[in-house]
Amino acid sequence: MQLDIGKPILEKNDALAHENRQLLDDKGVFTVNMLASPGAGKTALILATAEALGDACRIAVIEGDVASRVDAELIKAQGIPCVQINTGGLCHLESQMVAAALGQLDLDAIDLLFIENVGNLVCTSDFYLGEHCSVVVLSVPEGHDKPVKYPGIFQAADAVVVSKVDALPVFAFDERAFRTSMSDLNPLAPIFPVSAVKGTGIAAWTAWLKSKIESFGGLA
Ligand code: MG
Ligand code: ZN
């Protein structure tokens, strides 16, 4: 059995998301919706990305969490502008929350915005926020079978980052099975194996991101 999220809710969400997108386009802010399970390493990846891109790219972050400011504090400690959204129990971000957060950022001073969505592989990808691309982060300890179990989010992704690859020796993550299921679901999405702590793969991931920002017209 499949349940449908109410159509009026999604239509209302999408209408405001298009307004967000217009604003982001006008301000030249390339925006990435980052989707993952809790603990997949989204925040660590954002921090490693910011470090790799350096001063050439001005980054900001919108942090979505059910509760707490833990991740926002980590981001701000690195001198990166960050707005925390607490959903108070809701399992995904919606476009009106992002609209409010955009109002708190100096969009003229940002080239790249990460929206770190609530950790959840189920419904986050149903809610367009106005982003230019969505990236799913899957960590090695979660297992290679996640695309088979949660196909929707992997199908919709513009890229997939496989994080914590430094843990490959201790987890039964079948890379070939993972790539096979991804090529069935979403053959065009590039896959970036990374380790944020070791720095592995960060160069290839940031090069892809930079090329997306450049073709959007940012970093001119
Ligand atoms: Mg986080
Ligand atoms: Zn949800």
PDB file of C-alpha atoms and ligand atoms in Angstrom:
ATOM      1  CA  MET A   1       0.000   0.000   0.000  1.00  0.00           C
ATOM      2  CA  GLN A   2       1.246   3.476  -0.820  1.00  0.00           C
ATOM      3  CA  LEU A   3      -0.044   6.585   0.894  1.00  0.00           C
ATOM      4  CA  ASP A   4      -0.313   9.878  -0.936  1.00  0.00           C
ATOM      5  CA  ILE A   5       0.649  13.074   0.810  1.00  0.00           C
ATOM      6  CA  GLY A   6      -2.216  15.546   0.478  1.00  0.00           C
ATOM      7  CA  LYS A   7      -2.081  17.244  -2.905  1.00  0.00           C
ATOM      8  CA  PRO A   8      -3.065  20.689  -1.542  1.00  0.00           C
ATOM      9  CA  ILE A   9      -0.149  20.557   0.943  1.00  0.00           C
ATOM     10  CA  LEU A  10       2.342  19.811  -1.819  1.00  0.00           C
ATOM     11  CA  GLU A  11       0.879  22.431  -4.159  1.00  0.00           C
ATOM     12  CA  LYS A  12       1.133  25.108  -1.481  1.00  0.00           C
ATOM     13  CA  ASN A  13       4.686  23.995  -0.721  1.00  0.00           C
ATOM     14  CA  ASP A  14       5.699  24.070  -4.384  1.00  0.00           C
ATOM     15  CA  ALA A  15       4.245  27.518  -5.016  1.00  0.00           C
ATOM     16  CA  LEU A  16       6.347  29.040  -2.249  1.00  0.00           C
ATOM     17  CA  ALA A  17       9.363  26.963  -3.310  1.00  0.00           C
ATOM     18  CA  HIS A  18       9.193  28.615  -6.737  1.00  0.00           C
ATOM     19  CA  GLU A  19       9.309  32.004  -4.998  1.00  0.00           C
ATOM     20  CA  ASN A  20      12.388  30.862  -3.056  1.00  0.00           C
ATOM     21  CA  ARG A  21      13.958  29.738  -6.313  1.00  0.00           C
ATOM     22  CA  GLN A  22      13.274  33.082  -7.967  1.00  0.00           C
ATOM     23  CA  LEU A  23      14.965  34.892  -5.079  1.00  0.00           C
ATOM     24  CA  LEU A  24      17.968  32.536  -5.150  1.00  0.00           C
ATOM     25  CA  ASP A  25      18.288  32.969  -8.917  1.00  0.00           C
ATOM     26  CA  ASP A  26      18.052  36.769  -8.635  1.00  0.00           C
ATOM     27  CA  LYS A  27      20.755  36.816  -5.949  1.00  0.00           C
ATOM     28  CA  GLY A  28      22.979  34.289  -7.725  1.00  0.00           C
ATOM     29  CA  VAL A  29      22.961  31.843  -4.816  1.00  0.00           C
ATOM     30  CA  PHE A  30      23.465  28.250  -5.980  1.00  0.00           C
ATOM     31  CA  THR A  31      21.519  26.089  -3.540  1.00  0.00           C
ATOM     32  CA  VAL A  32      21.942  22.426  -2.630  1.00  0.00           C
ATOM     33  CA  ASN A  33      19.306  20.474  -0.705  1.00  0.00           C
ATOM     34  CA  MET A  34      21.254  17.898   1.276  1.00  0.00           C
ATOM     35  CA  LEU A  35      19.316  14.754   2.158  1.00  0.00           C
ATOM     36  CA  ALA A  36      20.352  11.823   4.336  1.00  0.00           C
ATOM     37  CA  SER A  37      19.575   9.663   7.347  1.00  0.00           C
ATOM     38  CA  PRO A  38      20.477  11.035  10.780  1.00  0.00           C
ATOM     39  CA  GLY A  39      24.185  10.599  11.391  1.00  0.00           C
ATOM     40  CA  ALA A  40      25.208  10.101   7.755  1.00  0.00           C
ATOM     41  CA  GLY A  41      27.750  12.905   8.051  1.00  0.00           C
ATOM     42  CA  LYS A  42      26.023  15.823   6.296  1.00  0.00           C
ATOM     43  CA  THR A  43      27.445  18.449   8.630  1.00  0.00           C
ATOM     44  CA  ALA A  44      30.951  16.982   8.444  1.00  0.00           C
ATOM     45  CA  LEU A  45      30.696  16.946   4.644  1.00  0.00           C
ATOM     46  CA  ILE A  46      29.578  20.591   4.561  1.00  0.00           C
ATOM     47  CA  LEU A  47      32.520  21.595   6.767  1.00  0.00           C
ATOM     48  CA  ALA A  48      35.020  19.632   4.641  1.00  0.00           C
ATOM     49  CA  THR A  49      33.517  21.160   1.477  1.00  0.00           C
ATOM     50  CA  ALA A  50      33.784  24.689   2.863  1.00  0.00           C
ATOM     51  CA  GLU A  51      37.411  24.088   3.748  1.00  0.00           C
ATOM     52  CA  ALA A  52      38.211  22.663   0.300  1.00  0.00           C
ATOM     53  CA  LEU A  53      36.472  25.472  -1.593  1.00  0.00           C
ATOM     54  CA  GLY A  54      38.172  28.110   0.532  1.00  0.00           C
ATOM     55  CA  ASP A  55      37.731  31.848   0.010  1.00  0.00           C
ATOM     56  CA  ALA A  56      36.851  31.448  -3.677  1.00  0.00           C
ATOM     57  CA  CYS A  57      33.311  30.489  -2.734  1.00  0.00           C
ATOM     58  CA  ARG A  58      31.248  32.172  -0.040  1.00  0.00           C
ATOM     59  CA  ILE A  59      29.149  29.533   1.720  1.00  0.00           C
ATOM     60  CA  ALA A  60      26.141  29.693   4.030  1.00  0.00           C
ATOM     61  CA  VAL A  61      24.070  26.944   5.609  1.00  0.00           C
ATOM     62  CA  ILE A  62      20.455  26.467   6.625  1.00  0.00           C
ATOM     63  CA  GLU A  63      20.345  23.713   9.252  1.00  0.00           C
ATOM     64  CA  GLY A  64      17.153  21.703   9.549  1.00  0.00           C
ATOM     65  CA  ASP A  65      16.722  19.612  12.681  1.00  0.00           C
ATOM     66  CA  VAL A  66      13.772  18.402  14.710  1.00  0.00           C
ATOM     67  CA  ALA A  67      15.376  20.049  17.763  1.00  0.00           C
ATOM     68  CA  SER A  68      18.653  21.550  19.037  1.00  0.00           C
ATOM     69  CA  ARG A  69      21.300  23.912  17.654  1.00  0.00           C
ATOM     70  CA  VAL A  70      24.146  21.385  17.800  1.00  0.00           C
ATOM     71  CA  ASP A  71      24.992  21.369  14.079  1.00  0.00           C
ATOM     72  CA  ALA A  72      24.446  25.108  13.646  1.00  0.00           C
ATOM     73  CA  GLU A  73      26.973  25.783  16.417  1.00  0.00           C
ATOM     74  CA  LEU A  74      29.536  23.554  14.661  1.00  0.00           C
ATOM     75  CA  ILE A  75      29.033  25.418  11.391  1.00  0.00           C
ATOM     76  CA  LYS A  76      29.150  28.883  13.000  1.00  0.00           C
ATOM     77  CA  ALA A  77      32.322  27.950  14.880  1.00  0.00           C
ATOM     78  CA  GLN A  78      34.007  27.750  11.456  1.00  0.00           C
ATOM     79  CA  GLY A  79      32.896  31.298  10.660  1.00  0.00           C
ATOM     80  CA  ILE A  80      30.177  30.177   8.220  1.00  0.00           C
ATOM     81  CA  PRO A  81      26.838  32.048   8.323  1.00  0.00           C
ATOM     82  CA  CYS A  82      24.160  29.616   9.461  1.00  0.00           C
ATOM     83  CA  VAL A  83      20.449  29.759  10.263  1.00  0.00           C
ATOM     84  CA  GLN A  84      18.924  26.996  12.358  1.00  0.00           C
ATOM     85  CA  ILE A  85      15.428  25.741  11.647  1.00  0.00           C
ATOM     86  CA  ASN A  86      13.849  23.564  14.333  1.00  0.00           C
ATOM     87  CA  THR A  87      10.865  21.742  12.905  1.00  0.00           C
ATOM     88  CA  GLY A  88       9.510  20.787  16.341  1.00  0.00           C
ATOM     89  CA  GLY A  89       8.875  17.196  15.315  1.00  0.00           C
ATOM     90  CA  LEU A  90       8.188  17.526  11.608  1.00  0.00           C
ATOM     91  CA  CYS A  91      10.270  15.009   9.674  1.00  0.00           C
ATOM     92  CA  HIS A  92      11.179  17.235   6.678  1.00  0.00           C
ATOM     93  CA  LEU A  93      11.700  20.892   5.757  1.00  0.00           C
ATOM     94  CA  GLU A  94       9.005  22.809   3.890  1.00  0.00           C
ATOM     95  CA  SER A  95       9.429  25.815   1.655  1.00  0.00           C
ATOM     96  CA  GLN A  96       7.904  28.341   4.049  1.00  0.00           C
ATOM     97  CA  MET A  97      10.527  27.436   6.671  1.00  0.00           C
ATOM     98  CA  VAL A  98      13.272  27.983   4.096  1.00  0.00           C
ATOM     99  CA  ALA A  99      11.684  31.285   3.026  1.00  0.00           C
ATOM    100  CA  ALA A 100      11.871  32.512   6.625  1.00  0.00           C
ATOM    101  CA  ALA A 101      15.498  31.378   6.929  1.00  0.00           C
ATOM    102  CA  LEU A 102      16.453  33.089   3.634  1.00  0.00           C
ATOM    103  CA  GLY A 103      15.179  36.327   5.161  1.00  0.00           C
ATOM    104  CA  GLN A 104      17.840  36.024   7.850  1.00  0.00           C
ATOM    105  CA  LEU A 105      20.790  35.621   5.469  1.00  0.00           C
ATOM    106  CA  ASP A 106      22.701  38.257   3.492  1.00  0.00           C
ATOM    107  CA  LEU A 107      22.072  36.648   0.091  1.00  0.00           C
ATOM    108  CA  ASP A 108      24.238  39.219  -1.688  1.00  0.00           C
ATOM    109  CA  ALA A 109      27.234  37.819   0.178  1.00  0.00           C
ATOM    110  CA  ILE A 110      26.643  34.122  -0.621  1.00  0.00           C
ATOM    111  CA  ASP A 111      27.665  32.023  -3.638  1.00  0.00           C
ATOM    112  CA  LEU A 112      26.684  28.598  -2.342  1.00  0.00           C
ATOM    113  CA  LEU A 113      23.922  27.696   0.109  1.00  0.00           C
ATOM    114  CA  PHE A 114      23.549  24.282   1.680  1.00  0.00           C
ATOM    115  CA  ILE A 115      20.156  23.382   3.061  1.00  0.00           C
ATOM    116  CA  GLU A 116      20.816  20.537   5.466  1.00  0.00           C
ATOM    117  CA  ASN A 117      17.450  18.817   5.589  1.00  0.00           C
ATOM    118  CA  VAL A 118      16.095  16.827   8.538  1.00  0.00           C
ATOM    119  CA  GLY A 119      17.733  13.381   8.688  1.00  0.00           C
ATOM    120  CA  ASN A 120      15.178  11.187   6.918  1.00  0.00           C
ATOM    121  CA  LEU A 121      15.239   9.199   3.676  1.00  0.00           C
ATOM    122  CA  VAL A 122      11.464   8.928   3.309  1.00  0.00           C
ATOM    123  CA  CYS A 123       9.617  12.191   2.691  1.00  0.00           C
ATOM    124  CA  THR A 124      12.287  14.923   2.508  1.00  0.00           C
ATOM    125  CA  SER A 125      12.561  14.639  -1.284  1.00  0.00           C
ATOM    126  CA  ASP A 126       8.784  15.129  -1.716  1.00  0.00           C
ATOM    127  CA  PHE A 127       9.089  18.756  -0.624  1.00  0.00           C
ATOM    128  CA  TYR A 128      10.788  21.000  -3.175  1.00  0.00           C
ATOM    129  CA  LEU A 129      12.366  23.944  -1.370  1.00  0.00           C
ATOM    130  CA  GLY A 130      13.557  25.986  -4.348  1.00  0.00           C
ATOM    131  CA  GLU A 131      16.996  24.344  -4.554  1.00  0.00           C
ATOM    132  CA  HIS A 132      19.055  23.989  -7.744  1.00  0.00           C
ATOM    133  CA  CYS A 133      20.060  20.447  -6.953  1.00  0.00           C
ATOM    134  CA  SER A 134      19.557  17.762  -4.349  1.00  0.00           C
ATOM    135  CA  VAL A 135      22.316  15.544  -3.071  1.00  0.00           C
ATOM    136  CA  VAL A 136      21.810  12.372  -1.038  1.00  0.00           C
ATOM    137  CA  VAL A 137      24.498  11.435   1.461  1.00  0.00           C
ATOM    138  CA  LEU A 138      24.633   7.729   2.300  1.00  0.00           C
ATOM    139  CA  SER A 139      27.167   6.575   4.878  1.00  0.00           C
ATOM    140  CA  VAL A 140      28.938   3.229   4.645  1.00  0.00           C
ATOM    141  CA  PRO A 141      27.647   1.974   8.054  1.00  0.00           C
ATOM    142  CA  GLU A 142      24.028   2.338   6.803  1.00  0.00           C
ATOM    143  CA  GLY A 143      24.614  -0.328   4.166  1.00  0.00           C
ATOM    144  CA  HIS A 144      24.588  -0.638   0.382  1.00  0.00           C
ATOM    145  CA  ASP A 145      20.913  -1.638   0.211  1.00  0.00           C
ATOM    146  CA  LYS A 146      19.429   1.796   1.006  1.00  0.00           C
ATOM    147  CA  PRO A 147      18.655   2.691  -2.657  1.00  0.00           C
ATOM    148  CA  VAL A 148      16.604  -0.505  -2.936  1.00  0.00           C
ATOM    149  CA  LYS A 149      14.738   0.233   0.304  1.00  0.00           C
ATOM    150  CA  TYR A 150      14.210   3.992  -0.261  1.00  0.00           C
ATOM    151  CA  PRO A 151      14.149   4.310  -4.059  1.00  0.00           C
ATOM    152  CA  GLY A 152      12.295   7.639  -4.249  1.00  0.00           C
ATOM    153  CA  ILE A 153      14.990   9.793  -2.724  1.00  0.00           C
ATOM    154  CA  PHE A 154      17.796   8.122  -4.713  1.00  0.00           C
ATOM    155  CA  GLN A 155      15.810   8.455  -7.935  1.00  0.00           C
ATOM    156  CA  ALA A 156      15.361  12.194  -7.389  1.00  0.00           C
ATOM    157  CA  ALA A 157      18.995  12.916  -6.459  1.00  0.00           C
ATOM    158  CA  ASP A 158      21.305  14.912  -8.742  1.00  0.00           C
ATOM    159  CA  ALA A 159      24.295  13.253  -7.061  1.00  0.00           C
ATOM    160  CA  VAL A 160      24.980  10.731  -4.310  1.00  0.00           C
ATOM    161  CA  VAL A 161      27.826  11.052  -1.837  1.00  0.00           C
ATOM    162  CA  VAL A 162      28.893   7.815  -0.155  1.00  0.00           C
ATOM    163  CA  SER A 163      30.354   9.071   3.106  1.00  0.00           C
ATOM    164  CA  LYS A 164      32.625   7.479   5.736  1.00  0.00           C
ATOM    165  CA  VAL A 165      34.456   5.333   3.172  1.00  0.00           C
ATOM    166  CA  ASP A 166      37.284   5.078   5.701  1.00  0.00           C
ATOM    167  CA  ALA A 167      34.927   2.616   7.484  1.00  0.00           C
ATOM    168  CA  LEU A 168      34.686   0.272   4.443  1.00  0.00           C
ATOM    169  CA  PRO A 169      37.104  -2.297   5.938  1.00  0.00           C
ATOM    170  CA  VAL A 170      34.823  -2.869   8.961  1.00  0.00           C
ATOM    171  CA  PHE A 171      31.371  -2.807   7.358  1.00  0.00           C
ATOM    172  CA  ALA A 172      29.847  -5.226   4.857  1.00  0.00           C
ATOM    173  CA  PHE A 173      29.099  -2.518   2.303  1.00  0.00           C
ATOM    174  CA  ASP A 174      28.897  -4.112  -1.139  1.00  0.00           C
ATOM    175  CA  GLU A 175      30.041  -1.337  -3.473  1.00  0.00           C
ATOM    176  CA  ARG A 176      29.174  -3.286  -6.594  1.00  0.00           C
ATOM    177  CA  ALA A 177      25.607  -3.975  -5.395  1.00  0.00           C
ATOM    178  CA  PHE A 178      25.243  -0.304  -4.507  1.00  0.00           C
ATOM    179  CA  ARG A 179      26.397   0.852  -7.949  1.00  0.00           C
ATOM    180  CA  THR A 180      24.138  -1.684  -9.662  1.00  0.00           C
ATOM    181  CA  SER A 181      21.053  -0.471  -7.808  1.00  0.00           C
ATOM    182  CA  MET A 182      21.983   3.159  -8.505  1.00  0.00           C
ATOM    183  CA  SER A 183      22.435   2.487 -12.216  1.00  0.00           C
ATOM    184  CA  ASP A 184      18.969   0.904 -12.261  1.00  0.00           C
ATOM    185  CA  LEU A 185      17.328   3.781 -10.377  1.00  0.00           C
ATOM    186  CA  ASN A 186      19.234   6.846 -11.508  1.00  0.00           C
ATOM    187  CA  PRO A 187      22.023   6.127 -14.004  1.00  0.00           C
ATOM    188  CA  LEU A 188      22.899   9.804 -14.582  1.00  0.00           C
ATOM    189  CA  ALA A 189      23.599  10.732 -10.966  1.00  0.00           C
ATOM    190  CA  PRO A 190      27.326  10.822 -10.253  1.00  0.00           C
ATOM    191  CA  ILE A 191      28.518   8.930  -7.166  1.00  0.00           C
ATOM    192  CA  PHE A 192      31.209  10.447  -4.955  1.00  0.00           C
ATOM    193  CA  PRO A 193      32.842   8.179  -2.357  1.00  0.00           C
ATOM    194  CA  VAL A 194      34.277  10.428   0.370  1.00  0.00           C
ATOM    195  CA  SER A 195      35.707  10.471   3.840  1.00  0.00           C
ATOM    196  CA  ALA A 196      35.298  13.883   5.427  1.00  0.00           C
ATOM    197  CA  VAL A 197      37.732  13.032   8.231  1.00  0.00           C
ATOM    198  CA  LYS A 198      40.480  11.657   5.974  1.00  0.00           C
ATOM    199  CA  GLY A 199      39.791  14.049   3.091  1.00  0.00           C
ATOM    200  CA  THR A 200      39.377  11.152   0.633  1.00  0.00           C
ATOM    201  CA  GLY A 201      37.320  12.033  -2.450  1.00  0.00           C
ATOM    202  CA  ILE A 202      36.619  15.615  -1.345  1.00  0.00           C
ATOM    203  CA  ALA A 203      38.479  17.033  -4.382  1.00  0.00           C
ATOM    204  CA  ALA A 204      36.274  15.180  -6.907  1.00  0.00           C
ATOM    205  CA  TRP A 205      33.083  16.121  -5.055  1.00  0.00           C
ATOM    206  CA  THR A 206      34.005  19.813  -4.796  1.00  0.00           C
ATOM    207  CA  ALA A 207      35.105  19.897  -8.456  1.00  0.00           C
ATOM    208  CA  TRP A 208      31.641  18.673  -9.475  1.00  0.00           C
ATOM    209  CA  LEU A 209      29.986  21.205  -7.174  1.00  0.00           C
ATOM    210  CA  LYS A 210      32.159  24.014  -8.550  1.00  0.00           C
ATOM    211  CA  SER A 211      31.254  23.081 -12.123  1.00  0.00           C
ATOM    212  CA  LYS A 212      27.558  23.226 -11.187  1.00  0.00           C
ATOM    213  CA  ILE A 213      28.009  26.668  -9.589  1.00  0.00           C
ATOM    214  CA  GLU A 214      29.940  27.906 -12.630  1.00  0.00           C
ATOM    215  CA  SER A 215      27.326  26.720 -15.117  1.00  0.00           C
ATOM    216  CA  PHE A 216      24.685  28.395 -12.947  1.00  0.00           C
ATOM    217  CA  GLY A 217      26.634  31.623 -13.432  1.00  0.00           C
ATOM    218  CA  GLY A 218      28.083  31.981  -9.948  1.00  0.00           C
ATOM    219  CA  LEU A 219      31.798  32.422  -9.184  1.00  0.00           C
ATOM    220  CA  ALA A 220      32.168  34.546 -12.328  1.00  0.00           C
TER     221      ALA A 220
HETATM  222 MG    MG B   1      23.877  17.432  10.687  1.00  0.00          MG
HETATM  223 ZN    ZN B   2       8.216  14.268   6.462  1.00  0.00          ZN
END
